[in-house]
Amino acid sequence: MPEVDLAPLFPILEEYKQHGRTALLPVLHAVQEKYGYIPAAVATNVAKALNTPLADIYGVIDFYALFYRQPVGKVVMHVCADPVCAMAGAEGVMKMMASRLEPVSPGLQEVAAVTVEQSPCLKLCEMAPALLIQGEAISHADTQT
Amino acid sequence: MTANCGKDHPTRLAEYLEQGGYLAPQKVLQMSPEAVIKEVKASSLVGRGGASFPTGLKLELAAKADGQPKYVVCNADEAEPGTFKDRIMLEDDPHRVLEGILISAYAAGATRGFIYIRGEYSYAYQVVSQAVLEALQVGYLGQNILGSNFSFDPELRRGAGAYICGEETALFESIEGKRGLPRVKPPFPATSGLFGKPTAINNVETLANLPLILSKGAAFYRSIGTEKSPCPKLFCLSGDVERPGLYEVPFGVTFRHLLYDLAGGLRSGRGFKAAFFGGAAGAFATIEHLYVHLSFEDLRTAGLLLGSGVITVFDETRDLSDTLLRLAHFFAEESCGKCYPCQIGTQRQHEIMKRIAAHQALPGDTARLQELIHAMTAASLCGLGQTAGSAILSAIQNWPELFKPSFE
Amino acid sequence: MPDIIHLTIDDQPVTAAAGATILKTGQQVDISIPTMCFHDYCTANALCRICVVEVEGSRTLVPACIGLVSEGMKVHT
């Protein structure tokens, strides 16, 4: 298990801990952005700082699709899988991405370069098919882009 | 309402003021909260998130409820497949929404407020954050707004990828730092909402209507649209149309007008097969519905749903069973799991749809689907389960042959 | 003096004190409504939906374990 540097975590906790549990989602967002996922050591510290049981912290992490327990790729791409984008060709984009990227076996120390996931509707339907790359919207996506 | 949209950049404060923005708060702060509520009631504005609850009444119930502090919330967790109107409003005209939430806070007697924006909308979040800062700098938000003794500074919160958090009580749970599991209603948010306090929660589009109502008056507002459905409405057109996008029309225009005159008809001149009205939880319109007027009362008579204003168009080449499969998958994924009818119902619905989409329907599948959908609709804890099967039920009515085994 | 509520369950007239649930009221007259997640001392009721009953005029089925009786209510199990 790689050592996790907790130094970046402390300023985040300082800012939010006075609010208690209601600050949980903002804290997890900040952690996700800093670390790329929610490491176990971080989760434990968050639980203490916000005075919330660790089980509840994990309940929240697992419930919400944008929080990850395991390291994900440096670049995360969400490809919309809902009807409008599918009609416009999102499946093709998804298949192309999956075939281009080399599979990474679990347990490897290095983080994969890219993670591609299917996502529910991204609300870019008027510009289908749509992707989110690291949170930035890409629309009218085709195999070229 | 969409006067400031579609310009390829968010409308900054200066531009918004030039267009006549923030006139309503100046009037509102001179009125009593009761008078503001009266005006909103007179306008007949109903919620634009899909449930269509009368907004004036909602504000009144919160204003009259016991408990401090009171909250107002802007529900920007837009996640219904096919809808993007809130995204566009937030990105292109954030100040209109801020003006709306300010008015709602004053009316409800709320001193605190939240704007809950879907996690995937990072750009909208940045734009709205910026707009809040601009408004604070000039005094349209913050302490003693425009020299009155009303103070209001909404806090922004981000969702994290859960459709169910668009349900009002699940949204409260999320702000409170918990999993987004809906609460049993009653009690209702107006009396017991965020942190157990009286809360008035409204959709982005609903709030965006308030500045117009309060600056120009309810009478003007009612002059647009029909008698029972006054006012303008935002429709999200997507799918096989020539010009997909956001359309603002007065209630009462025909579907045909929206589809052909405004949106350019079907792409590549193909034939019209069906249109899906209402969002994932909606109903299918077929060619006979082309001349239906788009209003609450006319759509209801036609057996269709307005919902949040989503219209997805399918041309004659489309395989609807694939669409239905994706919708079933969507609901099975997004079901929170708190109550059995929805947790299990959406799974079974998905399983059966997988068979049907693969042309491997079993005898009796149609009856199975109908029964489980009725159970979900009648017994689920919240709107997700109650509407998870509506699309498929509508499809069974219109195209029963899709659901039959191939040998029948 | 608590308010007395008059209602019917399965067409049987019943009286109950204001604030009583449909479930408890049914038990008083030997009408048994099945429950699974209900517990007198727990707050998280109305989850399993096994106890849902039809109340005339209501849009959806109502969980009997937390549903309060009201004057003139017509319940069908």
XYZ file of C-alpha atoms in Angstrom, chain B:
408
model
C -36.768 34.441 -19.989
C -34.031 33.163 -22.223
C -33.233 36.649 -23.459
C -29.685 36.324 -22.233
C -29.035 32.764 -23.335
C -27.162 31.404 -26.273
C -24.587 34.149 -26.486
C -21.611 31.853 -25.942
C -20.656 33.535 -22.712
C -22.202 33.894 -19.266
C -24.054 37.155 -18.760
C -21.978 39.213 -16.377
C -23.568 41.547 -13.867
C -23.069 44.723 -15.881
C -24.723 43.224 -18.937
C -27.562 41.824 -16.850
C -28.264 45.213 -15.317
C -28.325 46.772 -18.773
C -31.014 44.280 -19.761
C -33.140 45.411 -16.829
C -31.870 42.914 -14.300
C -32.278 43.182 -10.532
C -35.271 45.523 -10.878
C -37.519 43.091 -9.059
C -35.608 43.075 -5.724
C -35.892 46.835 -5.576
C -39.674 46.487 -5.744
C -39.817 43.383 -3.586
C -37.884 44.853 -0.683
C -40.459 47.662 -0.508
C -43.280 45.123 -0.283
C -44.214 42.872 2.599
C -43.386 39.171 2.179
C -47.149 38.481 2.209
C -47.630 40.819 -0.724
C -44.867 39.076 -2.655
C -46.478 35.710 -2.013
C -49.834 37.083 -3.135
C -48.305 38.214 -6.415
C -46.670 34.849 -7.033
C -49.949 33.080 -6.271
C -51.772 35.418 -8.652
C -49.360 34.471 -11.431
C -50.304 30.764 -11.142
C -46.655 29.798 -11.441
C -46.180 26.084 -10.814
C -42.948 24.216 -10.279
C -40.865 23.531 -13.349
C -38.978 20.511 -12.058
C -41.692 18.079 -13.054
C -44.017 17.976 -10.058
C -45.779 21.251 -10.923
C -46.673 22.272 -7.388
C -48.029 25.851 -7.098
C -45.027 27.990 -6.197
C -46.931 30.715 -4.352
C -48.495 28.134 -2.071
C -45.129 26.508 -1.440
C -43.625 29.839 -0.358
C -46.656 30.597 1.802
C -46.494 27.256 3.606
C -42.847 27.808 4.452
C -43.466 31.398 5.513
C -46.234 30.317 7.884
C -44.381 27.332 9.348
C -42.745 27.349 12.753
C -39.021 27.132 13.082
C -35.870 29.139 12.602
C -33.730 29.530 10.618
C -35.773 29.004 7.462
C -34.126 27.907 4.259
C -34.617 28.291 0.547
C -32.955 25.931 -1.855
C -32.401 26.066 -5.585
C -32.559 22.549 -6.991
C -29.987 22.505 -9.771
C -29.404 18.749 -9.669
C -30.829 18.426 -13.160
C -30.408 14.792 -14.082
C -33.467 13.635 -16.035
C -32.152 12.196 -19.330
C -32.887 14.642 -22.097
C -33.138 17.783 -20.024
C -30.543 20.544 -20.089
C -32.595 23.708 -19.572
C -31.247 24.357 -16.093
C -27.675 23.920 -17.275
C -28.172 26.565 -19.923
C -29.897 28.973 -17.512
C -27.093 28.606 -14.966
C -24.292 28.940 -17.497
C -25.739 31.735 -19.594
C -27.826 33.813 -17.191
C -26.834 33.036 -13.592
C -27.959 36.381 -12.214
C -31.548 35.692 -13.223
C -31.489 32.580 -11.058
C -29.831 34.484 -8.190
C -32.486 37.157 -8.434
C -35.093 34.406 -8.238
C -33.679 32.729 -5.173
C -33.340 36.111 -3.466
C -37.025 36.820 -4.063
C -37.990 33.358 -2.827
C -35.933 33.880 0.349
C -37.601 37.192 1.102
C -41.061 35.765 0.533
C -40.500 32.685 2.667
C -38.737 34.564 5.444
C -35.576 32.553 4.913
C -32.269 33.846 6.163
C -30.183 31.054 4.689
C -30.119 29.395 1.323
C -28.344 26.802 -0.783
C -27.853 26.326 -4.480
C -27.288 22.616 -5.070
C -25.607 22.066 -8.414
C -25.099 18.678 -9.963
C -21.520 17.369 -9.586
C -21.030 16.985 -13.335
C -21.753 20.671 -13.971
C -18.315 22.005 -13.010
C -18.518 24.845 -15.506
C -21.962 25.944 -14.302
C -20.639 25.823 -10.731
C -17.779 28.162 -11.629
C -20.088 30.558 -13.450
C -22.573 30.717 -10.580
C -19.777 31.145 -8.002
C -18.486 34.060 -9.997
C -21.963 35.565 -10.262
C -22.482 35.306 -6.501
C -19.222 37.190 -5.938
C -20.271 39.889 -8.387
C -23.650 40.281 -6.692
C -22.047 40.398 -3.237
C -19.628 43.110 -4.324
C -22.401 45.382 -5.490
C -24.851 44.610 -2.677
C -27.512 42.550 -4.453
C -26.628 39.740 -2.090
C -25.134 39.738 1.374
C -25.863 41.937 4.364
C -28.563 44.617 4.202
C -29.390 44.167 0.543
C -30.004 47.465 -1.231
C -30.069 49.258 2.103
C -32.906 47.191 3.553
C -32.632 45.085 6.675
C -32.888 41.870 4.675
C -29.686 39.853 4.395
C -29.161 36.786 2.249
C -26.045 35.026 0.977
C -26.669 31.637 -0.607
C -24.126 28.855 -0.214
C -23.190 26.750 -3.214
C -23.069 22.978 -2.910
C -22.004 20.375 -5.444
C -23.727 17.082 -6.008
C -21.641 13.994 -6.649
C -23.296 11.913 -9.311
C -26.651 10.716 -7.975
C -29.899 11.258 -9.896
C -31.909 10.599 -6.748
C -30.498 13.775 -5.180
C -32.824 15.731 -7.419
C -35.619 14.477 -5.169
C -36.127 17.278 -2.665
C -35.699 15.322 0.562
C -32.763 13.331 -0.825
C -31.190 16.662 -1.728
C -31.541 17.796 1.897
C -29.863 14.589 3.067
C -27.023 15.272 0.662
C -26.500 18.814 1.940
C -26.534 17.403 5.458
C -23.593 15.175 4.529
C -25.415 11.871 4.182
C -26.318 9.457 1.413
C -29.107 10.803 -0.728
C -31.928 8.596 0.515
C -35.356 10.257 0.292
C -37.362 10.816 3.420
C -40.901 9.683 4.016
C -43.404 12.462 3.315
C -45.307 13.723 5.356
C -43.771 15.759 6.879
C -43.246 17.979 3.834
C -40.278 20.330 3.274
C -42.338 23.458 3.950
C -42.686 22.444 7.582
C -39.723 20.145 8.043
C -37.021 20.266 5.410
C -33.317 21.023 5.506
C -31.949 20.288 8.983
C -35.584 19.725 9.986
C -36.466 23.383 9.438
C -39.078 24.979 7.151
C -37.674 24.967 3.640
C -38.908 26.191 0.268
C -37.090 24.280 -2.471
C -37.558 25.171 -6.124
C -36.214 24.216 -9.526
C -33.880 26.573 -11.410
C -36.458 27.434 -14.062
C -39.156 28.090 -11.464
C -36.911 30.594 -9.697
C -35.939 32.180 -13.007
C -39.603 33.060 -13.542
C -39.840 35.093 -10.333
C -37.969 38.243 -11.480
C -40.362 38.606 -14.404
C -43.442 38.140 -12.245
C -42.338 40.617 -9.623
C -41.017 43.284 -11.952
C -43.771 43.255 -14.560
C -46.598 41.959 -12.381
C -48.737 38.842 -12.340
C -51.253 40.234 -14.815
C -48.642 40.692 -17.514
C -47.220 37.271 -16.779
C -50.625 35.653 -17.136
C -51.193 37.285 -20.490
C -48.718 34.814 -21.974
C -49.833 31.245 -22.484
C -53.260 29.724 -21.882
C -55.897 30.332 -19.232
C -54.986 27.304 -17.150
C -51.304 27.254 -18.031
C -50.111 30.810 -18.204
C -46.561 31.872 -18.820
C -43.615 30.842 -20.906
C -42.068 27.402 -20.668
C -38.666 26.070 -21.551
C -38.649 22.938 -23.684
C -35.590 20.783 -24.340
C -35.742 19.285 -27.786
C -33.293 16.522 -28.590
C -32.951 13.399 -30.681
C -33.633 13.239 -34.382
C -34.519 16.889 -34.919
C -32.785 19.267 -37.247
C -32.153 21.851 -34.558
C -31.965 20.311 -31.096
C -31.772 22.785 -28.272
C -33.597 24.877 -25.723
C -36.832 26.525 -26.822
C -38.841 29.067 -24.889
C -42.464 29.137 -26.016
C -45.709 30.350 -24.472
C -47.877 27.527 -23.216
C -50.504 26.605 -25.757
C -48.546 26.304 -28.991
C -49.018 23.008 -30.774
C -46.407 20.293 -30.708
C -46.311 20.465 -34.465
C -45.371 24.134 -34.374
C -42.507 23.483 -31.978
C -41.248 20.472 -33.883
C -41.530 21.612 -37.487
C -41.690 25.399 -37.495
C -39.208 26.065 -34.747
C -36.951 23.041 -34.628
C -36.795 22.371 -38.336
C -38.536 19.023 -38.328
C -36.779 15.711 -38.437
C -33.185 15.354 -39.440
C -32.493 14.136 -42.943
C -36.179 14.453 -43.758
C -37.023 11.104 -42.195
C -40.461 10.165 -40.986
C -41.679 10.775 -37.464
C -42.065 7.676 -35.352
C -42.540 8.948 -31.823
C -41.550 11.595 -29.330
C -40.853 11.035 -25.700
C -42.425 13.622 -23.439
C -41.420 14.379 -19.900
C -37.997 12.916 -19.263
C -37.074 9.381 -18.317
C -40.334 9.258 -16.411
C -42.625 10.153 -19.252
C -44.848 8.937 -22.028
C -44.632 8.508 -25.784
C -46.434 10.737 -28.231
C -47.206 9.346 -31.663
C -48.184 10.946 -34.940
C -51.763 11.485 -33.755
C -50.460 13.833 -31.084
C -48.880 16.300 -33.464
C -51.647 18.861 -33.058
C -51.832 18.659 -29.275
C -51.389 22.014 -27.589
C -48.475 22.142 -25.212
C -50.093 22.977 -21.906
C -50.723 21.093 -18.692
C -54.421 20.605 -19.316
C -54.225 19.655 -22.994
C -51.394 17.198 -22.514
C -53.181 15.579 -19.629
C -56.286 15.088 -21.763
C -54.125 13.480 -24.411
C -52.630 11.139 -21.839
C -49.205 12.712 -22.062
C -47.008 14.305 -19.477
C -45.395 17.704 -19.475
C -42.900 16.792 -16.784
C -39.947 19.118 -16.953
C -40.340 19.920 -20.629
C -38.206 17.238 -22.232
C -39.113 16.174 -25.745
C -36.889 13.564 -27.384
C -37.765 12.792 -30.977
C -37.355 9.417 -32.670
C -37.431 8.934 -36.424
C -38.809 5.910 -38.218
C -35.490 4.047 -38.208
C -35.102 3.979 -34.445
C -35.351 0.787 -32.435
C -37.370 1.846 -29.416
C -36.575 -1.304 -27.481
C -32.953 -0.139 -27.256
C -34.087 3.200 -25.866
C -36.345 1.484 -23.349
C -33.501 -0.791 -22.323
C -31.274 2.207 -21.626
C -34.000 3.867 -19.583
C -34.529 0.667 -17.597
C -30.771 0.482 -17.008
C -30.780 4.111 -15.887
C -33.470 3.556 -13.265
C -31.955 0.322 -11.995
C -28.616 2.118 -11.515
C -30.034 5.234 -9.939
C -32.513 3.583 -7.577
C -31.259 4.361 -4.085
C -32.359 1.030 -2.601
C -34.248 2.336 0.399
C -37.610 0.790 -0.447
C -38.234 -2.614 -1.944
C -40.755 -1.854 -4.690
C -38.246 0.344 -6.503
C -35.020 -1.416 -5.606
C -36.273 -4.782 -6.788
C -38.795 -3.483 -9.298
C -36.217 -1.540 -11.298
C -33.894 -4.558 -11.352
C -36.625 -6.872 -12.622
C -37.749 -4.293 -15.132
C -34.216 -4.095 -16.442
C -33.854 -7.872 -16.639
C -37.042 -8.248 -18.613
C -36.114 -5.373 -20.927
C -32.750 -7.015 -21.616
C -34.596 -10.074 -22.871
C -36.965 -8.017 -24.947
C -34.267 -5.871 -26.528
C -32.415 -9.062 -27.473
C -35.599 -10.401 -29.128
C -35.805 -13.131 -26.543
C -39.038 -12.161 -24.846
C -40.722 -14.939 -22.889
C -44.460 -15.547 -23.037
C -46.100 -13.492 -20.318
C -43.369 -10.821 -20.227
C -45.819 -8.064 -21.036
C -48.049 -9.042 -18.126
C -45.033 -9.359 -15.854
C -43.875 -5.866 -16.749
C -47.302 -4.361 -16.264
C -47.741 -5.943 -12.875
C -44.371 -4.911 -11.522
C -44.709 -1.408 -12.898
C -48.091 -1.034 -11.194
C -46.535 -2.194 -7.938
C -43.656 0.280 -8.259
C -45.950 3.134 -9.172
C -48.387 2.588 -6.328
C -46.083 1.561 -3.511
C -42.723 3.322 -3.943
C -41.471 5.760 -1.348
C -40.584 8.550 -3.776
C -41.023 9.821 -7.293
C -38.175 7.763 -8.766
C -39.903 4.440 -8.180
C -43.314 5.919 -8.865
C -42.312 6.941 -12.376
C -39.613 4.389 -13.254
C -41.962 2.325 -15.350
C -44.019 5.004 -17.029
C -42.047 5.018 -20.277
C -42.286 1.273 -20.673
C -45.981 1.260 -19.802
C -46.561 3.893 -22.464
C -44.590 1.837 -24.971
C -46.609 -1.281 -24.162
C -49.764 0.673 -24.952
C -48.479 2.044 -28.230
C -46.359 -0.811 -29.544
C -47.414 -4.033 -27.819
C -45.761 -6.088 -30.539
C -42.326 -4.986 -29.318
C -42.825 -6.957 -26.139
C -44.089 -10.188 -27.560
C -41.936 -13.273 -28.170
C -41.025 -13.577 -31.813
C -42.997 -16.721 -32.380
C -46.308 -15.213 -31.267
